[in-house]
PDB file of C-alpha atoms and ligand atoms in Angstrom:
ATOM      1  CA  MET A   1     131.094   0.328 195.696  1.00 68.00           C
ATOM      2  CA  PRO A   2     129.737  -0.754 199.065  1.00 72.00           C
ATOM      3  CA  TRP A   3     126.211  -1.994 199.389  1.00 80.00           C
ATOM      4  CA  ALA A   4     123.891  -3.982 201.631  1.00 81.00           C
ATOM      5  CA  ARG A   5     121.423  -6.441 200.183  1.00 83.00           C
ATOM      6  CA  VAL A   6     118.344  -7.469 202.076  1.00 86.00           C
ATOM      7  CA  GLY A   7     117.070 -10.965 201.365  1.00 86.00           C
ATOM      8  CA  ASP A   8     113.637 -11.423 199.820  1.00 86.00           C
ATOM      9  CA  ASN A   9     112.432 -13.158 202.966  1.00 90.00           C
ATOM     10  CA  ALA A  10     114.160 -10.862 205.437  1.00 91.00           C
ATOM     11  CA  ALA A  11     110.827  -9.548 206.694  1.00 91.00           C
ATOM     12  CA  THR A  12     109.919 -13.031 207.865  1.00 93.00           C
ATOM     13  CA  TYR A  13     113.391 -14.092 208.923  1.00 94.00           C
ATOM     14  CA  PRO A  14     112.619 -16.413 211.867  1.00 94.00           C
ATOM     15  CA  PRO A  15     115.038 -14.881 214.379  1.00 95.00           C
ATOM     16  CA  LEU A  16     113.537 -11.479 213.670  1.00 95.00           C
ATOM     17  CA  LEU A  17     109.988 -12.741 214.129  1.00 95.00           C
ATOM     18  CA  SER A  18     111.000 -14.416 217.360  1.00 95.00           C
ATOM     19  CA  VAL A  19     111.366 -10.976 218.896  1.00 95.00           C
ATOM     20  CA  ALA A  20     107.589 -11.037 219.359  1.00 94.00           C
ATOM     21  CA  GLY A  21     107.997 -13.975 221.713  1.00 93.00           C
ATOM     22  CA  VAL A  22     110.159 -12.085 224.149  1.00 93.00           C
ATOM     23  CA  LYS A  23     108.336 -11.099 227.322  1.00 91.00           C
ATOM     24  CA  GLY A  24     106.879  -7.632 227.019  1.00 90.00           C
ATOM     25  CA  ALA A  25     107.332  -7.488 223.239  1.00 92.00           C
ATOM     26  CA  ASP A  26     104.787  -7.647 220.420  1.00 91.00           C
ATOM     27  CA  GLU A  27     104.616  -7.182 216.654  1.00 90.00           C
ATOM     28  CA  ARG A  28     105.414  -3.505 217.038  1.00 94.00           C
ATOM     29  CA  THR A  29     108.628  -4.466 218.739  1.00 96.00           C
ATOM     30  CA  VAL A  30     109.457  -6.692 215.771  1.00 96.00           C
ATOM     31  CA  ASN A  31     109.160  -3.710 213.463  1.00 96.00           C
ATOM     32  CA  GLU A  32     111.202  -1.585 215.805  1.00 97.00           C
ATOM     33  CA  VAL A  33     114.009  -4.111 215.989  1.00 96.00           C
ATOM     34  CA  ALA A  34     113.879  -4.626 212.217  1.00 95.00           C
ATOM     35  CA  GLY A  35     114.223  -0.911 211.604  1.00 95.00           C
ATOM     36  CA  PHE A  36     117.046  -0.691 214.090  1.00 96.00           C
ATOM     37  CA  VAL A  37     118.969  -3.614 212.617  1.00 95.00           C
ATOM     38  CA  PHE A  38     118.467  -2.595 209.001  1.00 94.00           C
ATOM     39  CA  ARG A  39     119.653   0.931 209.719  1.00 95.00           C
ATOM     40  CA  CYS A  40     122.686  -0.508 211.442  1.00 94.00           C
ATOM     41  CA  ALA A  41     123.318  -2.642 208.364  1.00 92.00           C
ATOM     42  CA  TRP A  42     123.158   0.343 206.055  1.00 91.00           C
ATOM     43  CA  GLN A  43     125.637   2.183 208.247  1.00 90.00           C
ATOM     44  CA  VAL A  44     127.931  -0.824 208.215  1.00 88.00           C
ATOM     45  CA  ALA A  45     127.718  -0.960 204.423  1.00 88.00           C
ATOM     46  CA  ALA A  46     128.256   2.743 203.956  1.00 89.00           C
ATOM     47  CA  HIS A  47     131.376   2.721 206.101  1.00 87.00           C
ATOM     48  CA  THR A  48     132.600  -0.745 205.015  1.00 84.00           C
ATOM     49  CA  THR A  49     133.184  -1.930 208.553  1.00 86.00           C
ATOM     50  CA  ASP A  50     132.672  -5.585 207.673  1.00 86.00           C
ATOM     51  CA  TYR A  51     129.529  -6.182 209.733  1.00 91.00           C
ATOM     52  CA  VAL A  52     130.896  -4.394 212.819  1.00 92.00           C
ATOM     53  CA  ILE A  53     129.084  -1.431 214.293  1.00 92.00           C
ATOM     54  CA  ASP A  54     130.467   0.692 217.096  1.00 93.00           C
ATOM     55  CA  ILE A  55     128.609   1.805 220.165  1.00 93.00           C
ATOM     56  CA  GLY A  56     128.340   5.393 219.008  1.00 92.00           C
ATOM     57  CA  THR A  57     126.464   4.364 215.893  1.00 93.00           C
ATOM     58  CA  VAL A  58     124.237   2.007 217.847  1.00 94.00           C
ATOM     59  CA  GLN A  59     123.323   4.813 220.205  1.00 96.00           C
ATOM     60  CA  MET A  60     122.711   7.226 217.341  1.00 95.00           C
ATOM     61  CA  ILE A  61     120.349   4.842 215.566  1.00 96.00           C
ATOM     62  CA  GLY A  62     118.657   3.426 218.657  1.00 95.00           C
ATOM     63  CA  GLY A  63     118.183   6.757 220.349  1.00 95.00           C
ATOM     64  CA  ALA A  64     116.772   6.579 223.845  1.00 95.00           C
ATOM     65  CA  ARG A  65     115.837   2.945 223.276  1.00 95.00           C
ATOM     66  CA  TRP A  66     119.268   1.800 222.081  1.00 96.00           C
ATOM     67  CA  SER A  67     120.013  -0.356 225.112  1.00 95.00           C
ATOM     68  CA  GLU A  68     116.691  -2.228 224.946  1.00 96.00           C
ATOM     69  CA  LEU A  69     116.959  -2.679 221.192  1.00 96.00           C
ATOM     70  CA  VAL A  70     120.482  -4.029 221.449  1.00 96.00           C
ATOM     71  CA  LYS A  71     119.402  -6.509 224.128  1.00 96.00           C
ATOM     72  CA  LEU A  72     116.528  -7.719 221.981  1.00 96.00           C
ATOM     73  CA  ALA A  73     118.721  -8.039 218.890  1.00 96.00           C
ATOM     74  CA  GLU A  74     121.349  -9.901 220.890  1.00 96.00           C
ATOM     75  CA  ARG A  75     118.753 -12.228 222.349  1.00 95.00           C
ATOM     76  CA  VAL A  76     117.523 -13.349 218.927  1.00 95.00           C
ATOM     77  CA  LYS A  77     121.078 -13.404 217.588  1.00 95.00           C
ATOM     78  CA  LEU A  78     120.780 -10.588 215.095  1.00 95.00           C
ATOM     79  CA  LEU A  79     123.635  -8.832 216.870  1.00 96.00           C
ATOM     80  CA  GLU A  80     126.613 -10.342 218.599  1.00 95.00           C
ATOM     81  CA  ARG A  81     128.682  -8.457 221.116  1.00 95.00           C
ATOM     82  CA  THR A  82     132.367  -8.007 220.278  1.00 94.00           C
ATOM     83  CA  ARG A  83     135.223  -5.637 220.884  1.00 93.00           C
ATOM     84  CA  VAL A  84     137.230  -3.530 218.475  1.00 89.00           C
ATOM     85  CA  ASN A  85     140.465  -2.050 219.761  1.00 89.00           C
ATOM     86  CA  GLY A  86     139.218  -2.735 223.258  1.00 91.00           C
ATOM     87  CA  LEU A  87     135.971  -0.865 222.717  1.00 92.00           C
ATOM     88  CA  LEU A  88     132.525  -2.383 222.921  1.00 94.00           C
ATOM     89  CA  ALA A  89     130.961  -3.033 219.509  1.00 95.00           C
ATOM     90  CA  TRP A  90     128.530  -5.420 217.815  1.00 96.00           C
ATOM     91  CA  ARG A  91     128.682  -7.678 214.814  1.00 94.00           C
ATOM     92  CA  LEU A  92     125.615  -8.010 212.634  1.00 92.00           C
ATOM     93  CA  VAL A  93     124.453 -11.486 211.735  1.00 89.00           C
ATOM     94  CA  GLU A  94     125.820 -12.543 208.340  1.00 84.00           C
ATOM     95  CA  LYS A  95     123.078 -14.454 206.606  1.00 86.00           C
ATOM     96  CA  ASP A  96     122.451 -14.058 202.895  1.00 79.00           C
ATOM     97  CA  ASP A  97     118.743 -14.696 203.325  1.00 83.00           C
ATOM     98  CA  PHE A  98     118.587 -11.822 205.797  1.00 90.00           C
ATOM     99  CA  ILE A  99     121.283  -9.250 205.063  1.00 88.00           C
ATOM    100  CA  HIS A 100     124.411  -9.418 202.995  1.00 88.00           C
ATOM    101  CA  ILE A 101     126.921  -6.599 203.107  1.00 87.00           C
ATOM    102  CA  ARG A 102     129.891  -6.339 200.813  1.00 82.00           C
ATOM    103  CA  THR A 103     133.060  -6.632 202.778  1.00 83.00           C
ATOM    104  CA  VAL A 104     136.340  -4.918 202.088  1.00 82.00           C
ATOM    105  CA  ALA A 105     137.796  -8.232 200.950  1.00 80.00           C
ATOM    106  CA  GLU A 106     134.955  -8.775 198.509  1.00 81.00           C
ATOM    107  CA  MET A 107     135.357  -5.336 197.015  1.00 84.00           C
ATOM    108  CA  GLU A 108     139.079  -5.834 196.635  1.00 84.00           C
ATOM    109  CA  TRP A 109     138.470  -9.185 194.980  1.00 81.00           C
ATOM    110  CA  ASN A 110     135.884  -7.721 192.642  1.00 82.00           C
ATOM    111  CA  ASN A 111     138.327  -4.979 191.688  1.00 85.00           C
ATOM    112  CA  ARG A 112     140.977  -7.607 191.075  1.00 85.00           C
ATOM    113  CA  GLN A 113     138.626  -9.500 188.790  1.00 84.00           C
ATOM    114  CA  ARG A 114     137.634  -6.394 186.911  1.00 86.00           C
ATOM    115  CA  ASN A 115     141.255  -5.449 186.387  1.00 88.00           C
ATOM    116  CA  ASP A 116     141.989  -8.927 185.110  1.00 88.00           C
ATOM    117  CA  THR A 117     139.233  -8.745 182.530  1.00 88.00           C
ATOM    118  CA  ARG A 118     140.557  -5.414 181.319  1.00 91.00           C
ATOM    119  CA  ASP A 119     144.108  -6.622 180.881  1.00 94.00           C
ATOM    120  CA  PRO A 120     144.774  -7.608 177.268  1.00 96.00           C
ATOM    121  CA  ARG A 121     147.997  -9.353 178.304  1.00 95.00           C
ATOM    122  CA  LEU A 122     145.762 -11.791 180.131  1.00 95.00           C
ATOM    123  CA  MET A 123     142.649 -11.717 178.011  1.00 96.00           C
ATOM    124  CA  VAL A 124     144.239 -12.078 174.583  1.00 97.00           C
ATOM    125  CA  PRO A 125     145.759 -15.510 175.248  1.00 97.00           C
ATOM    126  CA  ILE A 126     142.653 -16.664 177.133  1.00 97.00           C
ATOM    127  CA  ARG A 127     140.252 -15.594 174.397  1.00 97.00           C
ATOM    128  CA  GLN A 128     142.492 -16.941 171.684  1.00 97.00           C
ATOM    129  CA  ARG A 129     142.757 -20.287 173.485  1.00 98.00           C
ATOM    130  CA  ASP A 130     139.109 -20.711 174.545  1.00 98.00           C
ATOM    131  CA  GLY A 131     137.352 -18.863 171.766  1.00 97.00           C
ATOM    132  CA  ASP A 132     133.729 -18.041 172.411  1.00 97.00           C
ATOM    133  CA  GLN A 133     132.710 -21.175 174.260  1.00 97.00           C
ATOM    134  CA  CYS A 134     132.164 -21.802 177.942  1.00 97.00           C
ATOM    135  CA  ARG A 135     134.830 -24.109 179.308  1.00 97.00           C
ATOM    136  CA  TRP A 136     132.286 -25.639 181.701  1.00 96.00           C
ATOM    137  CA  CYS A 137     129.430 -26.447 179.323  1.00 96.00           C
ATOM    138  CA  ARG A 138     130.742 -25.458 175.851  1.00 96.00           C
ATOM    139  CA  ILE A 139     127.813 -23.247 175.096  1.00 96.00           C
ATOM    140  CA  VAL A 140     128.616 -20.332 172.809  1.00 96.00           C
ATOM    141  CA  VAL A 141     128.909 -17.130 174.813  1.00 96.00           C
ATOM    142  CA  VAL A 142     128.179 -13.572 173.803  1.00 95.00           C
ATOM    143  CA  TRP A 143     130.328 -10.580 174.641  1.00 93.00           C
ATOM    144  CA  SER A 144     127.822  -7.792 174.477  1.00 90.00           C
ATOM    145  CA  GLY A 145     124.169  -6.994 174.624  1.00 88.00           C
ATOM    146  CA  PRO A 146     121.818  -7.480 177.546  1.00 89.00           C
ATOM    147  CA  SER A 147     123.084  -9.739 180.294  1.00 89.00           C
ATOM    148  CA  ASN A 148     121.751 -13.249 180.144  1.00 93.00           C
ATOM    149  CA  ASN A 149     122.854 -16.784 180.902  1.00 94.00           C
ATOM    150  CA  ARG A 150     125.080 -16.818 177.850  1.00 95.00           C
ATOM    151  CA  SER A 151     126.913 -13.622 178.610  1.00 95.00           C
ATOM    152  CA  ALA A 152     130.658 -14.128 178.498  1.00 95.00           C
ATOM    153  CA  THR A 153     132.518 -14.079 181.777  1.00 93.00           C
ATOM    154  CA  VAL A 154     136.000 -14.892 182.904  1.00 93.00           C
ATOM    155  CA  ASP A 155     135.968 -17.559 185.562  1.00 91.00           C
ATOM    156  CA  HIS A 156     138.813 -17.496 188.052  1.00 89.00           C
ATOM    157  CA  LEU A 157     139.534 -21.115 188.858  1.00 88.00           C
ATOM    158  CA  VAL A 158     141.363 -20.170 192.040  1.00 85.00           C
ATOM    159  CA  PRO A 159     139.065 -17.818 193.943  1.00 78.00           C
ATOM    160  CA  GLY A 160     140.790 -14.994 195.703  1.00 75.00           C
ATOM    161  CA  GLU A 161     143.867 -15.088 193.523  1.00 81.00           C
ATOM    162  CA  ALA A 162     144.671 -12.910 190.571  1.00 82.00           C
ATOM    163  CA  ALA A 163     144.093 -14.745 187.349  1.00 87.00           C
ATOM    164  CA  THR A 164     146.814 -16.132 185.163  1.00 93.00           C
ATOM    165  CA  VAL A 165     146.327 -17.564 181.713  1.00 95.00           C
ATOM    166  CA  ASP A 166     146.353 -21.013 183.281  1.00 95.00           C
ATOM    167  CA  THR A 167     143.894 -20.229 186.089  1.00 93.00           C
ATOM    168  CA  ALA A 168     141.193 -18.380 184.186  1.00 94.00           C
ATOM    169  CA  VAL A 169     138.766 -19.660 181.588  1.00 96.00           C
ATOM    170  CA  ILE A 170     135.972 -18.299 179.497  1.00 97.00           C
ATOM    171  CA  ALA A 171     132.641 -19.250 181.059  1.00 96.00           C
ATOM    172  CA  CYS A 172     129.022 -18.486 180.437  1.00 97.00           C
ATOM    173  CA  TRP A 173     127.260 -16.440 183.079  1.00 95.00           C
ATOM    174  CA  GLU A 174     125.075 -19.380 184.064  1.00 95.00           C
ATOM    175  CA  CYS A 175     127.955 -21.736 184.821  1.00 95.00           C
ATOM    176  CA  ASN A 176     130.030 -19.101 186.528  1.00 92.00           C
ATOM    177  CA  HIS A 177     127.212 -18.120 188.821  1.00 89.00           C
ATOM    178  CA  ALA A 178     126.017 -21.636 189.464  1.00 90.00           C
ATOM    179  CA  ARG A 179     129.508 -22.520 190.582  1.00 88.00           C
ATOM    180  CA  ASN A 180     129.677 -19.473 192.795  1.00 80.00           C
ATOM    181  CA  ASP A 181     126.267 -19.731 194.336  1.00 68.00           C
ATOM    182  CA  ASP A 182     126.505 -23.382 195.299  1.00 72.00           C
ATOM    183  CA  ARG A 183     128.289 -23.075 198.587  1.00 69.00           C
ATOM    184  CA  SER A 184     127.918 -26.771 199.248  1.00 75.00           C
ATOM    185  CA  GLY A 185     130.476 -27.506 196.557  1.00 79.00           C
ATOM    186  CA  LYS A 186     128.033 -29.916 194.895  1.00 86.00           C
ATOM    187  CA  TRP A 187     128.005 -28.129 191.552  1.00 87.00           C
ATOM    188  CA  GLU A 188     131.752 -28.009 191.318  1.00 83.00           C
ATOM    189  CA  ALA A 189     132.034 -31.668 192.352  1.00 88.00           C
ATOM    190  CA  GLU A 190     129.738 -32.647 189.496  1.00 91.00           C
ATOM    191  CA  HIS A 191     131.414 -30.544 186.821  1.00 91.00           C
ATOM    192  CA  ALA A 192     134.849 -30.425 185.324  1.00 92.00           C
ATOM    193  CA  VAL A 193     136.461 -27.883 183.088  1.00 94.00           C
ATOM    194  CA  PHE A 194     136.618 -29.040 179.491  1.00 96.00           C
ATOM    195  CA  PRO A 195     140.061 -28.872 177.912  1.00 96.00           C
ATOM    196  CA  PRO A 196     140.644 -25.934 175.584  1.00 97.00           C
ATOM    197  CA  PRO A 197     138.928 -26.486 172.240  1.00 97.00           C
ATOM    198  CA  VAL A 198     141.058 -27.893 169.460  1.00 96.00           C
ATOM    199  CA  LYS A 199     139.383 -25.520 167.024  1.00 96.00           C
ATOM    200  CA  PRO A 200     138.134 -22.508 168.956  1.00 97.00           C
ATOM    201  CA  LEU A 201     135.004 -20.736 167.806  1.00 97.00           C
ATOM    202  CA  TYR A 202     135.508 -17.069 167.157  1.00 97.00           C
ATOM    203  CA  GLY A 203     132.708 -14.584 166.780  1.00 96.00           C
ATOM    204  CA  SER A 204     133.213 -11.113 165.416  1.00 95.00           C
ATOM    205  CA  ALA A 205     133.773  -9.581 168.860  1.00 95.00           C
ATOM    206  CA  THR A 206     136.684 -11.848 169.622  1.00 97.00           C
ATOM    207  CA  VAL A 207     138.125 -11.522 166.139  1.00 97.00           C
ATOM    208  CA  LYS A 208     138.100  -7.774 166.591  1.00 96.00           C
ATOM    209  CA  TYR A 209     139.422  -7.897 170.159  1.00 96.00           C
ATOM    210  CA  LEU A 210     142.361 -10.125 169.336  1.00 97.00           C
ATOM    211  CA  PHE A 211     143.363  -8.046 166.349  1.00 97.00           C
ATOM    212  CA  GLU A 212     143.016  -4.662 167.991  1.00 96.00           C
ATOM    213  CA  ASN A 213     144.767  -5.642 171.209  1.00 96.00           C
ATOM    214  CA  ALA A 214     147.513  -7.899 169.971  1.00 95.00           C
ATOM    215  CA  GLY A 215     147.474  -7.911 166.190  1.00 96.00           C
ATOM    216  CA  VAL A 216     146.400 -11.529 166.344  1.00 96.00           C
ATOM    217  CA  VAL A 217     144.445 -12.561 163.273  1.00 96.00           C
ATOM    218  CA  VAL A 218     141.950 -15.372 163.649  1.00 96.00           C
ATOM    219  CA  GLU A 219     139.219 -16.409 161.294  1.00 95.00           C
ATOM    220  CA  GLN A 220     135.673 -15.665 162.242  1.00 95.00           C
ATOM    221  CA  ASN A 221     134.074 -19.059 162.142  1.00 93.00           C
ATOM    222  CA  ILE A 222     130.844 -18.479 163.957  1.00 90.00           C
ATOM    223  CA  GLY A 223     127.820 -16.380 163.340  1.00 82.00           C
ATOM    224  CA  ARG A 224     126.239 -14.970 160.287  1.00 65.00           C
ATOM    225  CA  PRO A 225     125.084 -11.505 159.419  1.00 50.00           C
ATOM    226  CA  ARG A 226     121.777 -10.197 160.541  1.00 48.00           C
ATOM    227  CA  LYS A 227     119.132 -10.047 157.863  1.00 51.00           C
ATOM    228  CA  THR A 228     117.578  -6.657 157.373  1.00 44.00           C
ATOM    229  CA  VAL A 229     114.444  -6.645 155.277  1.00 41.00           C
ATOM    230  CA  GLU A 230     114.264  -3.649 153.039  1.00 44.00           C
ATOM    231  CA  ARG A 231     111.139  -1.773 152.307  1.00 45.00           C
ATOM    232  CA  ALA A 232     109.087  -3.449 149.602  1.00 42.00           C
ATOM    233  CA  SER A 233     108.318  -0.044 148.096  1.00 44.00           C
ATOM    234  CA  ASP A 234     111.977   0.536 147.424  1.00 42.00           C
ATOM    235  CA  PRO A 235     113.001  -2.489 145.357  1.00 42.00           C
ATOM    236  CA  ASP A 236     115.806  -0.675 143.579  1.00 43.00           C
ATOM    237  CA  THR A 237     117.888  -0.539 146.695  1.00 38.00           C
ATOM    238  CA  ALA A 238     117.483  -4.207 147.559  1.00 36.00           C
ATOM    239  CA  ARG A 239     120.824  -5.914 147.397  1.00 36.00           C
ATOM    240  CA  THR A 240     122.996  -8.511 148.961  1.00 33.00           C
ATOM    241  CA  THR A 241     126.440  -7.753 150.257  1.00 33.00           C
ATOM    242  CA  GLN A 242     128.864  -9.988 152.013  1.00 34.00           C
ATOM    243  CA  PRO A 243     130.290  -8.888 155.309  1.00 36.00           C
ATOM    244  CA  HIS A 244     133.975  -8.330 155.711  1.00 36.00           C
ATOM    245  CA  GLY A 245     135.706 -11.265 157.269  1.00 34.00           C
ATOM    246  CA  ALA A 246     132.563 -13.282 157.862  1.00 34.00           C
ATOM    247  CA  SER A 247     133.462 -16.713 156.663  1.00 34.00           C
ATOM    248  CA  PRO A 248     130.636 -19.233 156.641  1.00 31.00           C
ATOM    249  CA  VAL A 249     132.839 -22.078 157.760  1.00 32.00           C
ATOM    250  CA  ARG A 250     131.440 -24.792 159.897  1.00 33.00           C
ATOM    251  CA  PRO A 251     133.491 -24.945 163.081  1.00 33.00           C
ATOM    252  CA  GLY A 252     135.144 -28.286 163.571  1.00 35.00           C
ATOM    253  CA  GLY A 253     134.761 -28.152 167.306  1.00 35.00           C
ATOM    254  CA  ALA A 254     131.075 -27.386 167.388  1.00 37.00           C
ATOM    255  CA  ALA A 255     129.994 -30.644 168.983  1.00 35.00           C
ATOM    256  CA  THR A 256     126.652 -29.178 169.918  1.00 36.00           C
ATOM    257  CA  ALA A 257     125.819 -27.677 166.552  1.00 34.00           C
ATOM    258  CA  PRO A 258     122.123 -27.714 165.809  1.00 34.00           C
ATOM    259  CA  ALA A 259     120.628 -29.855 163.076  1.00 32.00           C
ATOM    260  CA  THR A 260     120.056 -26.864 160.872  1.00 32.00           C
ATOM    261  CA  ASP A 261     123.196 -25.110 159.881  1.00 32.00           C
ATOM    262  CA  PRO A 262     123.163 -21.732 161.572  1.00 32.00           C
ATOM    263  CA  LEU A 263     126.230 -20.697 159.653  1.00 34.00           C
ATOM    264  CA  ALA A 264     124.588 -20.967 156.287  1.00 31.00           C
ATOM    265  CA  GLY A 265     123.629 -17.911 154.349  1.00 32.00           C
ATOM    266  CA  ALA A 266     120.161 -16.492 154.002  1.00 32.00           C
ATOM    267  CA  PRO A 267     117.444 -18.887 152.944  1.00 33.00           C
ATOM    268  CA  PRO A 268     116.832 -19.119 149.196  1.00 33.00           C
ATOM    269  CA  GLY A 269     114.461 -16.533 147.934  1.00 31.00           C
ATOM    270  CA  GLU A 270     115.354 -13.951 150.484  1.00 30.00           C
ATOM    271  CA  SER A 271     118.551 -12.777 148.918  1.00 29.00           C
ATOM    272  CA  SER A 272     116.931 -10.088 146.871  1.00 27.00           C
ATOM    273  CA  ARG A 273     115.234  -8.679 149.904  1.00 29.00           C
ATOM    274  CA  VAL A 274     117.934  -8.690 152.488  1.00 29.00           C
ATOM    275  CA  VAL A 275     121.063  -6.817 153.325  1.00 28.00           C
ATOM    276  CA  HIS A 276     123.891  -8.414 155.220  1.00 31.00           C
ATOM    277  CA  ASP A 277     125.211  -5.871 157.594  1.00 31.00           C
ATOM    278  CA  SER A 278     128.813  -5.450 158.590  1.00 33.00           C
ATOM    279  CA  PRO A 279     130.409  -7.877 161.060  1.00 35.00           C
ATOM    280  CA  SER A 280     129.816  -5.377 163.793  1.00 36.00           C
ATOM    281  CA  ASP A 281     126.114  -5.982 163.627  1.00 37.00           C
ATOM    282  CA  GLU A 282     124.021  -8.661 165.184  1.00 39.00           C
ATOM    283  CA  PHE A 283     124.788 -12.272 164.414  1.00 43.00           C
ATOM    284  CA  GLU A 284     123.039 -15.498 164.895  1.00 46.00           C
ATOM    285  CA  LEU A 285     125.289 -17.791 166.814  1.00 46.00           C
ATOM    286  CA  ALA A 286     126.020 -21.413 166.239  1.00 43.00           C
ATOM    287  CA  GLY A 287     126.976 -24.121 168.620  1.00 41.00           C
ATOM    288  CA  SER A 288     124.096 -24.108 171.028  1.00 40.00           C
ATOM    289  CA  GLY A 289     121.059 -24.237 168.854  1.00 37.00           C
ATOM    290  CA  ARG A 290     119.960 -21.047 170.522  1.00 38.00           C
ATOM    291  CA  VAL A 291     120.025 -17.688 168.936  1.00 35.00           C
ATOM    292  CA  GLY A 292     121.730 -14.756 170.510  1.00 38.00           C
ATOM    293  CA  SER A 293     123.384 -11.584 169.435  1.00 38.00           C
ATOM    294  CA  ASP A 294     126.957 -10.620 169.056  1.00 40.00           C
ATOM    295  CA  SER A 295     127.317  -6.999 168.279  1.00 39.00           C
ATOM    296  CA  GLY A 296     130.983  -7.183 167.558  1.00 38.00           C
ATOM    297  CA  SER A 297     131.846  -5.114 170.561  1.00 38.00           C
ATOM    298  CA  ASP A 298     135.172  -5.768 172.123  1.00 36.00           C
ATOM    299  CA  GLY A 299     133.635  -5.326 175.507  1.00 37.00           C
ATOM    300  CA  LEU A 300     134.587  -7.833 178.106  1.00 41.00           C
ATOM    301  CA  GLY A 301     131.194  -8.972 179.184  1.00 39.00           C
ATOM    302  CA  SER A 302     130.525  -9.065 182.846  1.00 37.00           C
ATOM    303  CA  ASP A 303     133.148 -11.392 184.213  1.00 40.00           C
ATOM    304  CA  GLY A 304     130.181 -12.729 186.060  1.00 36.00           C
ATOM    305  CA  LEU A 305     130.205  -9.340 187.528  1.00 37.00           C
ATOM    306  CA  GLY A 306     126.550  -8.688 187.104  1.00 32.00           C
ATOM    307  CA  SER A 307     124.989  -5.771 185.344  1.00 31.00           C
ATOM    308  CA  ASP A 308     127.492  -3.343 186.743  1.00 31.00           C
ATOM    309  CA  GLY A 309     130.255  -5.815 186.451  1.00 33.00           C
ATOM    310  CA  LEU A 310     129.947  -6.804 190.064  1.00 33.00           C
ATOM    311  CA  GLY A 311     126.485  -8.005 190.519  1.00 32.00           C
ATOM    312  CA  ARG A 312     125.958 -11.380 192.040  1.00 36.00           C
ATOM    313  CA  SER A 313     126.802 -13.203 195.120  1.00 35.00           C
ATOM    314  CA  ARG A 314     129.706 -15.519 195.204  1.00 37.00           C
ATOM    315  CA  ARG A 315     131.241 -17.712 197.728  1.00 37.00           C
ATOM    316  CA  ARG A 316     134.677 -17.882 199.155  1.00 37.00           C
ATOM    317  CA  GLY A 317     135.096 -14.179 199.384  1.00 34.00           C
ATOM    318  CA  ARG A 318     134.104 -13.238 195.892  1.00 36.00           C
ATOM    319  CA  ARG A 319     130.484 -12.470 196.155  1.00 35.00           C
ATOM    320  CA  GLY A 320     129.246 -10.394 193.333  1.00 36.00           C
ATOM    321  CA  SER A 321     131.420 -11.652 190.562  1.00 38.00           C
ATOM    322  CA  GLY A 322     132.780 -14.433 188.487  1.00 46.00           C
ATOM    323  CA  ARG A 323     135.812 -15.910 190.003  1.00 53.00           C
TER     324      ARG A 323
HETATM  325 ZN1   ZN B   1     128.553 -22.692 180.705  1.00 83.40          ZN
END
């Protein structure tokens, strides 16, 4: 899906404000040029022309003033004259803090990533190998629920190329996006991918995914059932049941396990008042010391793809997604 994103500070983007300094212009001219350029950007996005706008569109948007507006925009370098198939055209400035427009290449890359994350032939061996930990920071990731820094993504180690089992790793949203958003390369220079865990951590979502997609049986070794407090006025129904397949085994590879054992059962004294739901319900997760949820869905997270699966900027031609 094409879109244009306007930076938070676009209204005060220095080149735009500099329009007011042109002889004969004032703050009204700034607004006029801004409106002209933003409308051009939306047209570019809608027609996925990769920042290029033809003269017909410029004339349509600029109306009787198109020539003056183009000259002003060129002067402050918001537009750059070019040619397409021999015809006069303009290229919009490509600055993320002003306007970012998804290009055809980005959309194709995002589609590639999405297809990769939906391919069990790829995802089964990756999830079986990496378990539910980020290969960059080893935090436990979650596969469903509201997007947050711990949401599971698939990080393409070679941006722009379709993933293979060897070139894709499980990553938390935070690491995936930090790597993408740092265009200086500093983040990547300071981080290295951890080797695959010797004893992967498997939450209920991955246990279910591996079994349903490949018949692979792994032991759930992370998480514990959610505690549901029953109504005090209904003591007869209070009970404790054990979830199917939930094995309270401390994971050997949980180097970052918190001091208190998050895999232990309910605290003493609560057993008569709680119900352990099925593995498909919310779990408390071990490994990070933080508590999250794991609904047991076999959904594939966001692939760093944002709320719609494609949401954040990325560098090297993969803006909007994990790579
Ligand atoms: Zn991470």
